[in-house]
Amino acid sequence: MINVENITMDFKMTNDKINSLKETIVTALSGKLQYHYFRALNNVSFCVSKGEVFGLIGANGAGKSTLLKVISGILYPTKGNVIISGHIAPLLELGAGFDPELSARENIYLNGALLGYSKELIDSKFEEIVDFSELGDFINVPIRNYSSGMVMRLGFSIATIVVPEVLIVDEILSVGDEHFKRKSGEKMQSLMNGETTVLFVSHDILQVRQLCNRVLWLEKGEIKLIGDSMEVCDAYLDSIGE
Ligand SMILES: Nc1ncnc2c1ncn2[C@@H]1O[C@H](COP(=O)(O)OP(=O)(O)OP(=O)(O)O)[C@@H](O)[C@H]1O
């Protein structure tokens, strides 16, 4: 279902401390800008089978979000391949594809198209998306006037309107305010209990142990351990002294 083959991700970073865009352009044009590469992922390979709930754990900066972004196609890896069969719903950077000048109504069609939904499908699901996002009268207001929570609610409602074959989530159950968190959590839970293959990152190791079939522990961009969720979560907790 998801085949991750030898993924390496290098980020290009400037060596100098530059404070403004103007300074960047001036330094770049003068040829004085110096770079180095930071390897966030190093030769990572694994497979996730259909219907599996697969967790990614590891310390801050281990490379978890980078790996999810590479798998979702948001980042292009330096080396390696990702092969995915089926429709994916990446719940990452919710609302990143929105146009701030357009209303929620227009953005539903725009974002839906980016996710590969047909106009007919969005027409038939439109009311459901609006109801789930609870945006009410704001539906015709440009997105630039929304709070960040409202943008995320709309993004979540669009991405999950079709039961996806693959769901990719960074830090589960954390969309919007407490009320929407519970509601989005229940929706994700129902997707996890179905046929959907789920890949998610969490710092809540007890939740990972409970929800996942298998877990990958990343350390400094490399696979430290992969396998049964109990075994990997216990080893991780041991390593951090808990
Ligand atoms: N766009 C970027 N440019 C440069 N470095 C980056 C970029 N994105 C991530 N990194 C670096 O890559 C490393 C991995 O980051 P990533 O966000 O994947 O970690 P993470 O495991 O998800 O961490 P956390 O638990 O804190 O969310 C970090 O050192 C981070 O600084």
CSV table of C-alpha atoms and ligand atoms in Angstrom, one decimal:
chain,number,residue,atom,x,y,z
A,1,MET,CA,0.0,0.0,0.0
A,2,ILE,CA,2.8,2.4,1.0
A,3,ASN,CA,6.3,1.6,-0.1
A,4,VAL,CA,9.0,3.9,1.1
A,5,GLU,CA,12.3,3.1,-0.6
A,6,ASN,CA,15.7,4.5,0.6
A,7,ILE,CA,14.4,8.0,1.3
A,8,THR,CA,17.1,10.6,2.0
A,9,MET,CA,16.2,14.3,2.5
A,10,ASP,CA,18.8,17.1,2.6
A,11,PHE,CA,17.8,20.6,3.4
A,12,LYS,CA,19.9,23.5,2.0
A,13,MET,CA,20.7,26.0,4.7
A,14,THR,CA,22.6,29.3,4.6
A,15,ASN,CA,25.6,29.6,6.9
A,16,ASP,CA,25.2,33.4,7.5
A,17,LYS,CA,22.7,35.0,9.8
A,18,ILE,CA,20.5,37.0,7.4
A,19,ASN,CA,17.7,39.2,8.7
A,20,SER,CA,15.7,40.3,5.7
A,21,LEU,CA,14.8,39.3,2.2
A,22,LYS,CA,16.7,42.3,0.9
A,23,GLU,CA,19.8,41.2,2.7
A,24,THR,CA,19.4,37.7,1.2
A,25,ILE,CA,19.1,39.0,-2.3
A,26,VAL,CA,22.0,41.4,-1.9
A,27,THR,CA,24.2,38.6,-0.4
A,28,ALA,CA,23.1,36.1,-3.0
A,29,LEU,CA,23.8,38.5,-5.9
A,30,SER,CA,27.2,39.3,-4.6
A,31,GLY,CA,28.0,35.6,-4.6
A,32,LYS,CA,28.8,35.6,-0.9
A,33,LEU,CA,25.9,33.4,0.3
A,34,GLN,CA,27.3,30.2,1.7
A,35,TYR,CA,25.3,27.0,2.1
A,36,HIS,CA,25.6,23.7,3.9
A,37,TYR,CA,23.3,20.7,3.7
A,38,PHE,CA,21.4,19.3,6.7
A,39,ARG,CA,20.4,15.6,6.4
A,40,ALA,CA,17.0,15.3,8.0
A,41,LEU,CA,16.3,11.7,6.7
A,42,ASN,CA,19.0,9.1,5.9
A,43,ASN,CA,18.1,6.1,3.8
A,44,VAL,CA,14.8,5.3,5.3
A,45,SER,CA,12.9,2.3,3.9
A,46,PHE,CA,9.7,0.5,5.1
A,47,CYS,CA,6.3,-0.8,3.9
A,48,VAL,CA,2.8,-0.3,5.3
A,49,SER,CA,0.1,-2.8,4.3
A,50,LYS,CA,-3.5,-2.1,3.5
A,51,GLY,CA,-5.6,-1.4,6.5
A,52,GLU,CA,-2.6,-1.0,8.9
A,53,VAL,CA,-2.5,1.8,11.5
A,54,PHE,CA,1.2,2.7,11.4
A,55,GLY,CA,2.8,5.1,13.9
A,56,LEU,CA,5.9,7.3,13.7
A,57,ILE,CA,7.6,8.2,17.0
A,58,GLY,CA,10.9,9.9,18.0
A,59,ALA,CA,12.3,13.0,19.7
A,60,ASN,CA,11.8,16.6,18.4
A,61,GLY,CA,13.7,17.0,15.2
A,62,ALA,CA,14.0,13.3,14.5
A,63,GLY,CA,12.5,13.7,11.0
A,64,LYS,CA,8.9,12.5,11.5
A,65,SER,CA,7.1,15.5,9.9
A,66,THR,CA,9.6,15.6,7.1
A,67,LEU,CA,8.9,11.9,6.4
A,68,LEU,CA,5.1,12.5,6.3
A,69,LYS,CA,5.6,15.4,4.0
A,70,VAL,CA,7.8,13.3,1.6
A,71,ILE,CA,5.2,10.5,1.7
A,72,SER,CA,2.4,13.0,1.0
A,73,GLY,CA,4.3,14.5,-1.9
A,74,ILE,CA,4.6,18.0,-0.2
A,75,LEU,CA,8.4,17.6,-0.2
A,76,TYR,CA,10.4,16.0,-2.9
A,77,PRO,CA,13.2,13.8,-1.5
A,78,THR,CA,16.8,14.2,-2.3
A,79,LYS,CA,17.0,10.4,-3.0
A,80,GLY,CA,14.7,7.5,-3.0
A,81,ASN,CA,11.1,6.8,-3.9
A,82,VAL,CA,7.6,6.5,-2.4
A,83,ILE,CA,5.1,4.3,-4.0
A,84,ILE,CA,1.5,4.6,-2.8
A,85,SER,CA,-1.6,2.8,-4.2
A,86,GLY,CA,-4.9,4.5,-3.5
A,87,HIS,CA,-6.3,7.9,-2.8
A,88,ILE,CA,-4.5,9.7,0.0
A,89,ALA,CA,-5.8,12.4,2.3
A,90,PRO,CA,-2.9,14.2,3.9
A,91,LEU,CA,-4.1,16.1,7.0
A,92,LEU,CA,-0.9,18.1,7.0
A,93,GLU,CA,-0.7,21.9,6.8
A,94,LEU,CA,-4.5,22.0,6.7
A,95,GLY,CA,-5.6,24.8,4.5
A,96,ALA,CA,-2.2,25.4,2.9
A,97,GLY,CA,-3.7,25.2,-0.6
A,98,PHE,CA,-6.4,27.8,0.2
A,99,ASP,CA,-6.6,31.2,-1.6
A,100,PRO,CA,-7.1,33.8,1.1
A,101,GLU,CA,-8.9,36.1,-1.2
A,102,LEU,CA,-11.6,33.5,-2.0
A,103,SER,CA,-14.6,32.6,0.2
A,104,ALA,CA,-14.9,29.2,1.9
A,105,ARG,CA,-17.4,28.2,-0.8
A,106,GLU,CA,-14.9,28.9,-3.5
A,107,ASN,CA,-12.0,27.3,-1.6
A,108,ILE,CA,-14.0,24.1,-1.0
A,109,TYR,CA,-14.0,23.6,-4.8
A,110,LEU,CA,-10.4,24.7,-5.2
A,111,ASN,CA,-9.1,22.5,-2.4
A,112,GLY,CA,-11.3,19.6,-3.4
A,113,ALA,CA,-9.9,19.8,-6.9
A,114,LEU,CA,-6.3,19.7,-5.5
A,115,LEU,CA,-7.3,16.6,-3.5
A,116,GLY,CA,-8.5,15.0,-6.7
A,117,TYR,CA,-12.3,15.3,-6.1
A,118,SER,CA,-14.6,15.9,-9.1
A,119,LYS,CA,-17.0,18.9,-9.2
A,120,GLU,CA,-20.0,16.5,-9.1
A,121,LEU,CA,-18.6,14.9,-5.9
A,122,ILE,CA,-18.0,18.2,-4.2
A,123,ASP,CA,-21.5,19.4,-5.3
A,124,SER,CA,-23.0,16.3,-3.6
A,125,LYS,CA,-20.9,16.7,-0.4
A,126,PHE,CA,-20.9,20.5,-0.2
A,127,GLU,CA,-23.6,20.8,2.5
A,128,GLU,CA,-21.9,18.1,4.6
A,129,ILE,CA,-18.5,19.9,4.4
A,130,VAL,CA,-20.2,23.2,5.5
A,131,ASP,CA,-22.1,21.5,8.3
A,132,PHE,CA,-19.1,19.6,9.6
A,133,SER,CA,-16.8,22.7,9.6
A,134,GLU,CA,-19.5,24.7,11.5
A,135,LEU,CA,-18.6,27.9,9.6
A,136,GLY,CA,-22.2,29.0,9.3
A,137,ASP,CA,-22.5,32.5,8.0
A,138,PHE,CA,-18.8,32.8,7.3
A,139,ILE,CA,-19.1,30.5,4.3
A,140,ASN,CA,-19.2,33.5,1.9
A,141,VAL,CA,-16.5,35.5,3.6
A,142,PRO,CA,-12.9,35.5,2.3
A,143,ILE,CA,-10.7,33.1,4.1
A,144,ARG,CA,-8.2,35.9,5.0
A,145,ASN,CA,-10.8,37.0,7.6
A,146,TYR,CA,-10.8,33.6,9.3
A,147,SER,CA,-9.0,32.6,12.5
A,148,SER,CA,-6.3,29.9,12.1
A,149,GLY,CA,-8.7,27.4,13.9
A,150,MET,CA,-11.5,28.1,11.4
A,151,VAL,CA,-9.1,27.5,8.5
A,152,MET,CA,-8.0,24.2,9.9
A,153,ARG,CA,-11.6,23.2,10.5
A,154,LEU,CA,-12.5,23.8,6.9
A,155,GLY,CA,-9.3,22.0,5.7
A,156,PHE,CA,-10.1,19.0,7.9
A,157,SER,CA,-13.7,18.9,6.7
A,158,ILE,CA,-12.8,18.9,3.0
A,159,ALA,CA,-9.9,16.3,3.4
A,160,THR,CA,-12.1,13.8,5.2
A,161,ILE,CA,-15.3,14.1,3.3
A,162,VAL,CA,-14.4,11.0,1.2
A,163,VAL,CA,-13.3,7.9,3.1
A,164,PRO,CA,-9.6,7.9,1.9
A,165,GLU,CA,-7.6,4.7,1.3
A,166,VAL,CA,-4.6,6.3,3.0
A,167,LEU,CA,-4.9,8.9,5.8
A,168,ILE,CA,-1.7,10.8,6.8
A,169,VAL,CA,-1.9,12.7,10.0
A,170,ASP,CA,0.6,14.8,12.0
A,171,GLU,CA,-0.3,14.9,15.7
A,172,ILE,CA,-3.7,13.4,15.8
A,173,LEU,CA,-6.7,14.9,17.6
A,174,SER,CA,-5.4,18.4,17.6
A,175,VAL,CA,-7.5,20.4,15.1
A,176,GLY,CA,-9.3,23.5,16.4
A,177,ASP,CA,-10.8,24.1,19.8
A,178,GLU,CA,-11.8,21.5,22.4
A,179,HIS,CA,-15.2,20.9,20.8
A,180,PHE,CA,-13.8,20.5,17.3
A,181,LYS,CA,-10.8,18.4,18.6
A,182,ARG,CA,-13.3,15.9,20.0
A,183,LYS,CA,-15.3,15.8,16.8
A,184,SER,CA,-12.3,15.5,14.5
A,185,GLY,CA,-10.9,12.9,16.8
A,186,GLU,CA,-14.1,10.8,16.6
A,187,LYS,CA,-14.0,11.1,12.8
A,188,MET,CA,-10.4,10.0,12.6
A,189,GLN,CA,-11.2,7.1,15.0
A,190,SER,CA,-14.0,5.9,12.7
A,191,LEU,CA,-11.6,6.1,9.7
A,192,MET,CA,-9.0,4.1,11.6
A,193,ASN,CA,-11.5,1.4,12.5
A,194,GLY,CA,-12.4,0.9,8.8
A,195,GLU,CA,-10.4,-0.1,5.8
A,196,THR,CA,-8.3,3.0,5.7
A,197,THR,CA,-4.5,2.7,6.0
A,198,VAL,CA,-3.4,5.3,8.5
A,199,LEU,CA,0.1,6.8,9.0
A,200,PHE,CA,0.4,9.1,11.9
A,201,VAL,CA,2.9,10.9,14.1
A,202,SER,CA,2.4,11.4,17.8
A,203,HIS,CA,4.3,12.3,20.9
A,204,ASP,CA,1.6,10.5,22.9
A,205,ILE,CA,3.2,7.1,23.2
A,206,LEU,CA,0.4,5.5,25.1
A,207,GLN,CA,-2.0,6.6,22.3
A,208,VAL,CA,0.4,5.2,19.7
A,209,ARG,CA,0.6,1.9,21.6
A,210,GLN,CA,-3.1,1.7,21.8
A,211,LEU,CA,-4.0,2.6,18.2
A,212,CYS,CA,-1.2,1.3,16.1
A,213,ASN,CA,-0.4,-2.2,14.7
A,214,ARG,CA,3.2,-1.3,13.9
A,215,VAL,CA,5.5,1.6,14.8
A,216,LEU,CA,8.6,3.1,13.4
A,217,TRP,CA,11.0,4.9,15.8
A,218,LEU,CA,13.1,7.5,14.1
A,219,GLU,CA,16.3,8.9,15.6
A,220,LYS,CA,18.2,11.7,13.9
A,221,GLY,CA,16.7,10.8,10.6
A,222,GLU,CA,17.4,7.1,10.7
A,223,ILE,CA,15.3,4.1,11.6
A,224,LYS,CA,16.2,3.1,15.2
A,225,LEU,CA,13.6,0.4,15.5
A,226,ILE,CA,10.5,-0.8,13.5
A,227,GLY,CA,8.0,-3.5,14.5
A,228,ASP,CA,5.2,-4.4,16.8
A,229,SER,CA,3.8,-1.3,18.5
A,230,MET,CA,4.2,-2.7,22.1
A,231,GLU,CA,7.8,-3.6,21.5
A,232,VAL,CA,8.8,-0.4,19.8
A,233,CYS,CA,6.9,1.9,22.2
A,234,ASP,CA,8.3,0.1,25.3
A,235,ALA,CA,11.9,0.4,23.9
A,236,TYR,CA,11.4,4.1,23.2
A,237,LEU,CA,9.9,4.8,26.7
A,238,ASP,CA,12.9,2.9,28.2
A,239,SER,CA,15.3,5.0,26.2
A,240,ILE,CA,13.9,8.2,27.6
A,241,GLY,CA,13.7,6.8,31.1
A,242,GLU,CA,9.9,6.5,31.4
B,1,LIG,N1,12.3,23.3,5.5
B,1,LIG,C1,13.4,23.0,6.3
B,1,LIG,N2,14.6,23.6,6.1
B,1,LIG,C2,15.6,23.3,6.9
B,1,LIG,N3,15.6,22.3,7.9
B,1,LIG,C3,14.4,21.7,8.1
B,1,LIG,C4,13.2,22.0,7.3
B,1,LIG,N4,12.2,21.3,7.8
B,1,LIG,C5,12.7,20.5,8.8
B,1,LIG,N5,14.0,20.8,9.0
B,1,LIG,C6,14.9,20.2,10.0
B,1,LIG,O1,14.8,18.8,9.8
B,1,LIG,C7,14.8,18.1,11.1
B,1,LIG,C8,13.6,17.2,11.2
B,1,LIG,O2,12.5,18.1,11.4
B,1,LIG,P1,11.0,17.5,11.5
B,1,LIG,O3,10.1,18.6,11.6
B,1,LIG,O4,10.8,16.5,10.5
B,1,LIG,O5,11.2,16.8,12.9
B,1,LIG,P2,10.0,16.1,13.8
B,1,LIG,O6,10.6,14.7,14.2
B,1,LIG,O7,8.7,16.1,13.1
B,1,LIG,O8,10.1,17.0,15.1
B,1,LIG,P3,8.9,17.4,16.2
B,1,LIG,O9,8.7,16.3,17.1
B,1,LIG,O10,9.6,18.6,16.9
B,1,LIG,O11,7.7,17.9,15.4
B,1,LIG,C9,14.9,19.2,12.1
B,1,LIG,O12,16.3,19.3,12.5
B,1,LIG,C10,14.5,20.5,11.4
B,1,LIG,O13,15.1,21.6,11.9
